[in-house]
mmCIF file of C-alpha atoms in Angstrom:
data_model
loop_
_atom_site.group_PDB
_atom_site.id
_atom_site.type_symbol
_atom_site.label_atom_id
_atom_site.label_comp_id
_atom_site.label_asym_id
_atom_site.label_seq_id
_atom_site.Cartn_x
_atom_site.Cartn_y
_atom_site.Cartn_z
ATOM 1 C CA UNK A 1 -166.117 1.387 127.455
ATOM 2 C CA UNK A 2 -167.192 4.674 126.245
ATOM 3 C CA UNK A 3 -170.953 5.965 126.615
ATOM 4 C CA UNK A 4 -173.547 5.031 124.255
ATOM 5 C CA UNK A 5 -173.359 6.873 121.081
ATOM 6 C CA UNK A 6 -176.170 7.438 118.898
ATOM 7 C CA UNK A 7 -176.958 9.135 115.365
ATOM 8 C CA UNK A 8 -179.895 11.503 115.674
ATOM 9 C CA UNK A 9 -181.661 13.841 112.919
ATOM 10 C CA UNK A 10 -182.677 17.349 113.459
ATOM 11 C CA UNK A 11 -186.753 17.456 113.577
ATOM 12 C CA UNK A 12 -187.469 21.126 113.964
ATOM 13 C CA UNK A 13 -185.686 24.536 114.580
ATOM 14 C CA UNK A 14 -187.497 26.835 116.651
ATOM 15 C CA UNK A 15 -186.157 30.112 117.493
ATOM 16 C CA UNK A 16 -187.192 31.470 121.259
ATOM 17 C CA UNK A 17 -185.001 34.416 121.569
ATOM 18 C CA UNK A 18 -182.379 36.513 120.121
ATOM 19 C CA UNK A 19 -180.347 34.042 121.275
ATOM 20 C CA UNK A 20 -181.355 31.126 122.019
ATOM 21 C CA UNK A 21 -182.416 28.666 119.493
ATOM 22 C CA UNK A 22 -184.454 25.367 120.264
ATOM 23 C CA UNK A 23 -183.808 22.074 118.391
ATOM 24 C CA UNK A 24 -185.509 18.887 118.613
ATOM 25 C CA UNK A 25 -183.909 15.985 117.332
ATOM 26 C CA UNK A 26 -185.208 12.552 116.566
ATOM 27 C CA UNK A 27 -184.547 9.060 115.310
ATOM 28 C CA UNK A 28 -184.573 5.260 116.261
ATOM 29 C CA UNK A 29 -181.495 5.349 117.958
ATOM 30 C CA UNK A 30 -183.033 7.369 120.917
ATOM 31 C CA UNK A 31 -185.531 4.320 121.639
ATOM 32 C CA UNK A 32 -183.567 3.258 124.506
ATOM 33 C CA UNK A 33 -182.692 6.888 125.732
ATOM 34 C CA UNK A 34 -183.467 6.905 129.373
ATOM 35 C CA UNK A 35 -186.758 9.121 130.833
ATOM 36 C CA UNK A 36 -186.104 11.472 133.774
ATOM 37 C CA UNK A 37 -183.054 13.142 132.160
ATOM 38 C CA UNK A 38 -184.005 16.966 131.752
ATOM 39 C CA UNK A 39 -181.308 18.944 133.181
ATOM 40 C CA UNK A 40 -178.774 16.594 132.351
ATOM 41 C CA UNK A 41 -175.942 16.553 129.910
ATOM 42 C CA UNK A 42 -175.425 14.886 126.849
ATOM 43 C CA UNK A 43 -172.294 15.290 124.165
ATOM 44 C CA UNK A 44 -173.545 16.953 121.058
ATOM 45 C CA UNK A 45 -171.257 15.444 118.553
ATOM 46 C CA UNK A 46 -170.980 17.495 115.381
ATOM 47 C CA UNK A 47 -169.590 17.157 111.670
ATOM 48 C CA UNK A 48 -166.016 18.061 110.737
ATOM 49 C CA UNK A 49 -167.102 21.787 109.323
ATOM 50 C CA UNK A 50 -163.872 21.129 106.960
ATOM 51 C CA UNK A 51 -165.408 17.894 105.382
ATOM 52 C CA UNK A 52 -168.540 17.882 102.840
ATOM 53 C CA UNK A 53 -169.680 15.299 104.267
ATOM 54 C CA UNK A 54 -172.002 16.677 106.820
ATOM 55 C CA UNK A 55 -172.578 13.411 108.943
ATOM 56 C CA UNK A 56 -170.589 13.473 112.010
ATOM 57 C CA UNK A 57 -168.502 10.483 112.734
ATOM 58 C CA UNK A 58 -169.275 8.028 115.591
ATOM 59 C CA UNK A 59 -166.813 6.357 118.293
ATOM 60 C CA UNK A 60 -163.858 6.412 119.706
ATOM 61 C CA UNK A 61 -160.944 7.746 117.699
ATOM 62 C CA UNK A 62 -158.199 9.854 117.438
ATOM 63 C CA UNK A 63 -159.081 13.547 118.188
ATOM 64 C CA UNK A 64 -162.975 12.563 118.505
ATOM 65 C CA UNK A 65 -163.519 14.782 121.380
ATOM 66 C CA UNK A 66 -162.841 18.381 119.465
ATOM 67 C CA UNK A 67 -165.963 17.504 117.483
ATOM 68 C CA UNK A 68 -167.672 17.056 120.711
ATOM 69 C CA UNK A 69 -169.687 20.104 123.293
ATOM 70 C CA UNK A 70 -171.652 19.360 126.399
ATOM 71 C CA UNK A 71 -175.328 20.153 126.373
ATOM 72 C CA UNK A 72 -178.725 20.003 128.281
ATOM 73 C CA UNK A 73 -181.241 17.619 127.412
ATOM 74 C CA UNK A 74 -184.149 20.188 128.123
ATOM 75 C CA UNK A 75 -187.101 17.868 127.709
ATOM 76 C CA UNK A 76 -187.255 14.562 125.653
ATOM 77 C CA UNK A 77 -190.374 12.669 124.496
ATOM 78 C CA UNK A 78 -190.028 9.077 124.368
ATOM 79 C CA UNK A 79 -193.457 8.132 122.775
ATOM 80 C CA UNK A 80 -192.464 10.279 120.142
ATOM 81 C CA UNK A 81 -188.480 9.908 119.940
ATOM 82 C CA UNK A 82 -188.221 13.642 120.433
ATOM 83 C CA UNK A 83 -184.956 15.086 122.105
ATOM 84 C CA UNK A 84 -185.157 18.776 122.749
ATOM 85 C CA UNK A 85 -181.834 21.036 123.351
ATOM 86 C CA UNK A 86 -181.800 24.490 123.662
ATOM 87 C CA UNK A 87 -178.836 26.246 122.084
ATOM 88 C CA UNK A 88 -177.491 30.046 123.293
ATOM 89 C CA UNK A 89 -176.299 31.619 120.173
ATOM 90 C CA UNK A 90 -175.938 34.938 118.415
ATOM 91 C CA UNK A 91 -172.960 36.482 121.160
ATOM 92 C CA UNK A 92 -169.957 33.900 119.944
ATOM 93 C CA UNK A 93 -169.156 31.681 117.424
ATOM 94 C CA UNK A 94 -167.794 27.868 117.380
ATOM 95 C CA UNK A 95 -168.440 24.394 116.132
ATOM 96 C CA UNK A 96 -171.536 24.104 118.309
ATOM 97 C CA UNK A 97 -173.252 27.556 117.427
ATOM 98 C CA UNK A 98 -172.166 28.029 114.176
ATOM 99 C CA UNK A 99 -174.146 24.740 113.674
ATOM 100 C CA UNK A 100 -176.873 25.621 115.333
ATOM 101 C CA UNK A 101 -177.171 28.788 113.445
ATOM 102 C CA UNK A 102 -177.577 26.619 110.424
ATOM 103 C CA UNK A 103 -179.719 23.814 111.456
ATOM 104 C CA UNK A 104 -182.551 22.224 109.414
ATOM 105 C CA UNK A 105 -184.946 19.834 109.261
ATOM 106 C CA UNK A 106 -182.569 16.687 108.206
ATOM 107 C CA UNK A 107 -179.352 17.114 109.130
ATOM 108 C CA UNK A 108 -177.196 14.485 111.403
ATOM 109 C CA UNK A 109 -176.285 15.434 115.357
ATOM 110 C CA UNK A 110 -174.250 12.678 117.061
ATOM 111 C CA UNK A 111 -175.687 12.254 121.140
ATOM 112 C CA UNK A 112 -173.193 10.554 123.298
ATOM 113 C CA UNK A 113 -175.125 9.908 127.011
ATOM 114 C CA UNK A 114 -177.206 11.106 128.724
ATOM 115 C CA UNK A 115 -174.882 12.104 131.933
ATOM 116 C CA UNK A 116 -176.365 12.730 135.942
ATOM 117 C CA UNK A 117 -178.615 15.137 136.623
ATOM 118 C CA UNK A 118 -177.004 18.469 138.228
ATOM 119 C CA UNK A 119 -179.471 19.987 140.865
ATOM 120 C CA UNK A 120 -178.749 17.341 143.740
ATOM 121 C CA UNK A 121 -181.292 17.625 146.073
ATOM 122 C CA UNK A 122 -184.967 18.661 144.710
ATOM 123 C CA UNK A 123 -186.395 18.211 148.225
ATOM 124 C CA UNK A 124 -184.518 20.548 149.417
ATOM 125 C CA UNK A 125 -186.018 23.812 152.172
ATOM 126 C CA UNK A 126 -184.652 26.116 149.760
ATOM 127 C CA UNK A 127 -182.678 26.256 146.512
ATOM 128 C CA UNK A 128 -180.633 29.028 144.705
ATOM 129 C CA UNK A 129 -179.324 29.289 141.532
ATOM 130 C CA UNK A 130 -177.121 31.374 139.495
ATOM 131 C CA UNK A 131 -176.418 31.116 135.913
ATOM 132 C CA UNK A 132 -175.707 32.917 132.796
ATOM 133 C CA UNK A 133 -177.619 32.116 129.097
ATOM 134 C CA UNK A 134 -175.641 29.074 128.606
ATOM 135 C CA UNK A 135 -177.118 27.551 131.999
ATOM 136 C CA UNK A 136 -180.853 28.642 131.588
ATOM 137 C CA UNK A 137 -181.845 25.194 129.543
ATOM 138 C CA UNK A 138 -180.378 23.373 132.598
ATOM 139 C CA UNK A 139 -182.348 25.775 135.144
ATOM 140 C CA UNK A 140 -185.449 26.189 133.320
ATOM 141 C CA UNK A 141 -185.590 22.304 133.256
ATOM 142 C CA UNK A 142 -184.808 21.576 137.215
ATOM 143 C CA UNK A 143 -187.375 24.381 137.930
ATOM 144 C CA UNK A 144 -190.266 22.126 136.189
ATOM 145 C CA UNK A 145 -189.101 19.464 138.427
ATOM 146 C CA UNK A 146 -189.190 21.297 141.890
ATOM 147 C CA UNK A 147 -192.393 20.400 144.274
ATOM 148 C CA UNK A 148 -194.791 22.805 144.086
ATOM 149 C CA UNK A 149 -193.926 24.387 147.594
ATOM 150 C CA UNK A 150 -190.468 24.632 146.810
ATOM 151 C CA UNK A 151 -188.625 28.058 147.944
ATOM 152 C CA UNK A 152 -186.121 29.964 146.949
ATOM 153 C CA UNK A 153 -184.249 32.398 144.383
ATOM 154 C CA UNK A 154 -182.722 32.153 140.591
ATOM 155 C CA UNK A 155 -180.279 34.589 139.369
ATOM 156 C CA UNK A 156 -179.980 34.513 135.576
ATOM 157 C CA UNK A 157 -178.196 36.312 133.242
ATOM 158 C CA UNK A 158 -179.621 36.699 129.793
ATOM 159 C CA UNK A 159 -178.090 39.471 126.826
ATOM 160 C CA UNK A 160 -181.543 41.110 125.903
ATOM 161 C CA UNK A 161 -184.989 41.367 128.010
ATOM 162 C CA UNK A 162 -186.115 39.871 124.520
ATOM 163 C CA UNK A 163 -184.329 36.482 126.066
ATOM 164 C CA UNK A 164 -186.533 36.331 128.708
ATOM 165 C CA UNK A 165 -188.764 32.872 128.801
ATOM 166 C CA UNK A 166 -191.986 31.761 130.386
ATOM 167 C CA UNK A 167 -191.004 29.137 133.099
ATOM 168 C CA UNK A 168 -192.792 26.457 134.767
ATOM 169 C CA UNK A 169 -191.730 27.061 138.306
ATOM 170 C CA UNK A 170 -193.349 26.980 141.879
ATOM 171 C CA UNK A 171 -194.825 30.510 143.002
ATOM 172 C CA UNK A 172 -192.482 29.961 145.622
ATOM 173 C CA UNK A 173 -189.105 30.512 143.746
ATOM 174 C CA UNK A 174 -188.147 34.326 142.795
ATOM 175 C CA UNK A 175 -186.732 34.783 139.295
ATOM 176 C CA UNK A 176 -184.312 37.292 138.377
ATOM 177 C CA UNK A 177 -183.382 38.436 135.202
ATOM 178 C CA UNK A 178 -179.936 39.928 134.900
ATOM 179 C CA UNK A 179 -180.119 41.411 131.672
ATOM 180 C CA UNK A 180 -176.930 42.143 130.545
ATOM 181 C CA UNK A 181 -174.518 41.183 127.390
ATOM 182 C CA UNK A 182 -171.990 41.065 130.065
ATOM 183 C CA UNK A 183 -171.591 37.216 131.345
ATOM 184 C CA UNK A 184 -169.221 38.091 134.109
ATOM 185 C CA UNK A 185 -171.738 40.323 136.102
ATOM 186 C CA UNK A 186 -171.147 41.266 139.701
ATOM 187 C CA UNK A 187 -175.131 40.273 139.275
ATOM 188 C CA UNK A 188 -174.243 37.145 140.502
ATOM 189 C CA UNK A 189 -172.420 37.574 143.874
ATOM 190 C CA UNK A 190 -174.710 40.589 144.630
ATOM 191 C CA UNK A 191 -177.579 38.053 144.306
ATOM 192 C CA UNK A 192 -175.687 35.774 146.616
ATOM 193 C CA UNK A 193 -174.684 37.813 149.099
ATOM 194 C CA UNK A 194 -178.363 39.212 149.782
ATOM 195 C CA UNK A 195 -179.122 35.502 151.206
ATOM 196 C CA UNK A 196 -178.312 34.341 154.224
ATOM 197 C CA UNK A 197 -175.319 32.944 155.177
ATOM 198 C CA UNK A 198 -176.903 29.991 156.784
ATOM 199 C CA UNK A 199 -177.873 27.593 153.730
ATOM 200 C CA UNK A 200 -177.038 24.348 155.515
ATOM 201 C CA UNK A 201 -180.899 23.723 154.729
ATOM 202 C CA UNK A 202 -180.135 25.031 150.550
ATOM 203 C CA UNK A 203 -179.420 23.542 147.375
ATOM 204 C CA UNK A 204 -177.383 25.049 145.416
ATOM 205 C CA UNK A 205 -176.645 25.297 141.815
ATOM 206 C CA UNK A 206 -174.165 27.179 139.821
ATOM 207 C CA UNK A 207 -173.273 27.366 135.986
ATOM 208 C CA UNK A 208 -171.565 30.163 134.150
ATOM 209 C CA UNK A 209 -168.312 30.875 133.485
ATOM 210 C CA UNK A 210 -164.955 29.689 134.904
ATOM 211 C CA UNK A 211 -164.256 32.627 136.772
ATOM 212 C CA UNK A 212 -167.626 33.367 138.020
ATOM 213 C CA UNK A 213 -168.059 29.997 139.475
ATOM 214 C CA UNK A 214 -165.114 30.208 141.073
ATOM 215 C CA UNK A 215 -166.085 33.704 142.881
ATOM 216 C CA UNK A 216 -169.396 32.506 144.448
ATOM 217 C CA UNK A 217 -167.834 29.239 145.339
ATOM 218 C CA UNK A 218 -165.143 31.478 147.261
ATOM 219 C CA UNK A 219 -167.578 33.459 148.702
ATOM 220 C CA UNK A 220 -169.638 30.454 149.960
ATOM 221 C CA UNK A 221 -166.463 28.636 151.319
ATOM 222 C CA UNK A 222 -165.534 31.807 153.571
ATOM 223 C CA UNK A 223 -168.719 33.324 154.345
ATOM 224 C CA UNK A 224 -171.410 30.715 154.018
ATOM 225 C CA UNK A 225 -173.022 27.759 156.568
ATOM 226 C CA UNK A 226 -173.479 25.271 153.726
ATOM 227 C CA UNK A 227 -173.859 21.513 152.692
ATOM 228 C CA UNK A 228 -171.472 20.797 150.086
ATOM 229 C CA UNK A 229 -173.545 17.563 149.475
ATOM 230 C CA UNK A 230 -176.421 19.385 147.001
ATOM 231 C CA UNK A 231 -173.907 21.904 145.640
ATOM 232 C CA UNK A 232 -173.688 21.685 141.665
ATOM 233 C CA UNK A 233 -170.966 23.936 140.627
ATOM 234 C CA UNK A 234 -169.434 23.923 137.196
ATOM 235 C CA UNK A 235 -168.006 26.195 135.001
ATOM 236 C CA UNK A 236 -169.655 25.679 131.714
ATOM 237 C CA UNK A 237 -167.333 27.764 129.744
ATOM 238 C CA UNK A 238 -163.816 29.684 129.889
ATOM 239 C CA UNK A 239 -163.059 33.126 128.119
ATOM 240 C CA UNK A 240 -159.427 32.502 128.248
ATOM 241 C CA UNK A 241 -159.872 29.780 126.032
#
């Protein structure tokens, strides 16, 4: 059995940044969407681009899953059947952004989940996090859930200082902005390495790109005290691919 699938309409199309654009979706079919979500993932399932038919297709079939991205559910309103997702756009082009670039008022989005949230331990002493444009939905939304004497540090990387958002975060957590178009920053690992190697006490949560993830995991594994238990890493995209 598959996860629940359901057919959602776009509501509004905001844009907050050069490149990020914020769409809320809506319809009946998110009346049994669960509450306490933001910062998880859902599928985004979108139309063939090839077809005129602009209403993605629903269910299990044969090559369903290249019509299908991972996204954040970055807030959702149930009294008012409102599903907000953030979309980075405006660096690459694909299914999902190319969508997004054209959004309106109307058209169909397919929403397969909700998955887990990521951040895995909001109780935590401490927390750091590092992630690049594509992650800052996810971040920005685990933020508004910390406790409001949550510590700690987030590293994110954004293309423009014009990306830059207003979060909702304790006084105790230090944001920095890595503005750079470059994704793969040595940003990240410098952030990491100014901690302290003893994070037993730290949650930890880590989104960018394959190889990035993959270099501050490596430099946790063989430099780090730390509790693999609340560590979220995942590699939310690939450039080889």
């Amino acid at each position: 059995m598959g996860p629940t699938m359901r057919m959602t309409q776009v509501l509004s199309v905001n844009d907050l940044s050069p490149h990020m654009k914020r769409i809320i979706l809506t319809g009946e079919s998110l009346s049994d969407f669960p509450d306490d979500k933001e910062s998880a993932h859902v599928k985004a399932i979108f139309p063939n681009p090839n077809l005129s038919d602009k209403k993605p297709k629903l269910g299990l079939y044969f090559g369903f899953k290249m019509f299908m991205r991972p996204y954040t559910v970055r807030s959702f309103d149930k009294q008012n059947l409102a599903l907000t997702i953030d979309f980075a756009v405006n660096d690459h082009q694909g299914l999902a952004t190319n969508w997004a670039l054209e959004a309106k008022a109307g058209d169909y989005l397919g929403i397969a989940g909700p998955g887990d949230v990521k951040h895995l331990d909001i109780n935590a002493k401490q927390h750091l996090f590092f992630g690049d444009i594509t992650a800052l939905p996810a971040i920005a939304a685990t933020l508004e859930k910390l406790p409001e004497n949550a510590i700690g540090h987030a590293y994110i990387q954004i293309p423009d200082k014009q990306d830059k958002q207003t979060l909702i975060t304790p006084k105790g957590i230090n944001i920095h902005w890595l503005v750079t178009p470059n994704k793969l920053t040595e940003d990240f690992l410098d952030g990491l390495k100014s901690q302290s190697n003893h994070l037993h006490d730290t949650a930890i949560f880590i989104a960018a790109e394959a190889s990035v993830v993959k270099q501050l995991k490596s430099h946790l594994d063989n430099n780090c005290e730390y509790d693999k238990s609340t560590l979220y890493a995942s590699a939310y995209w690939n450039q080889k691919r």
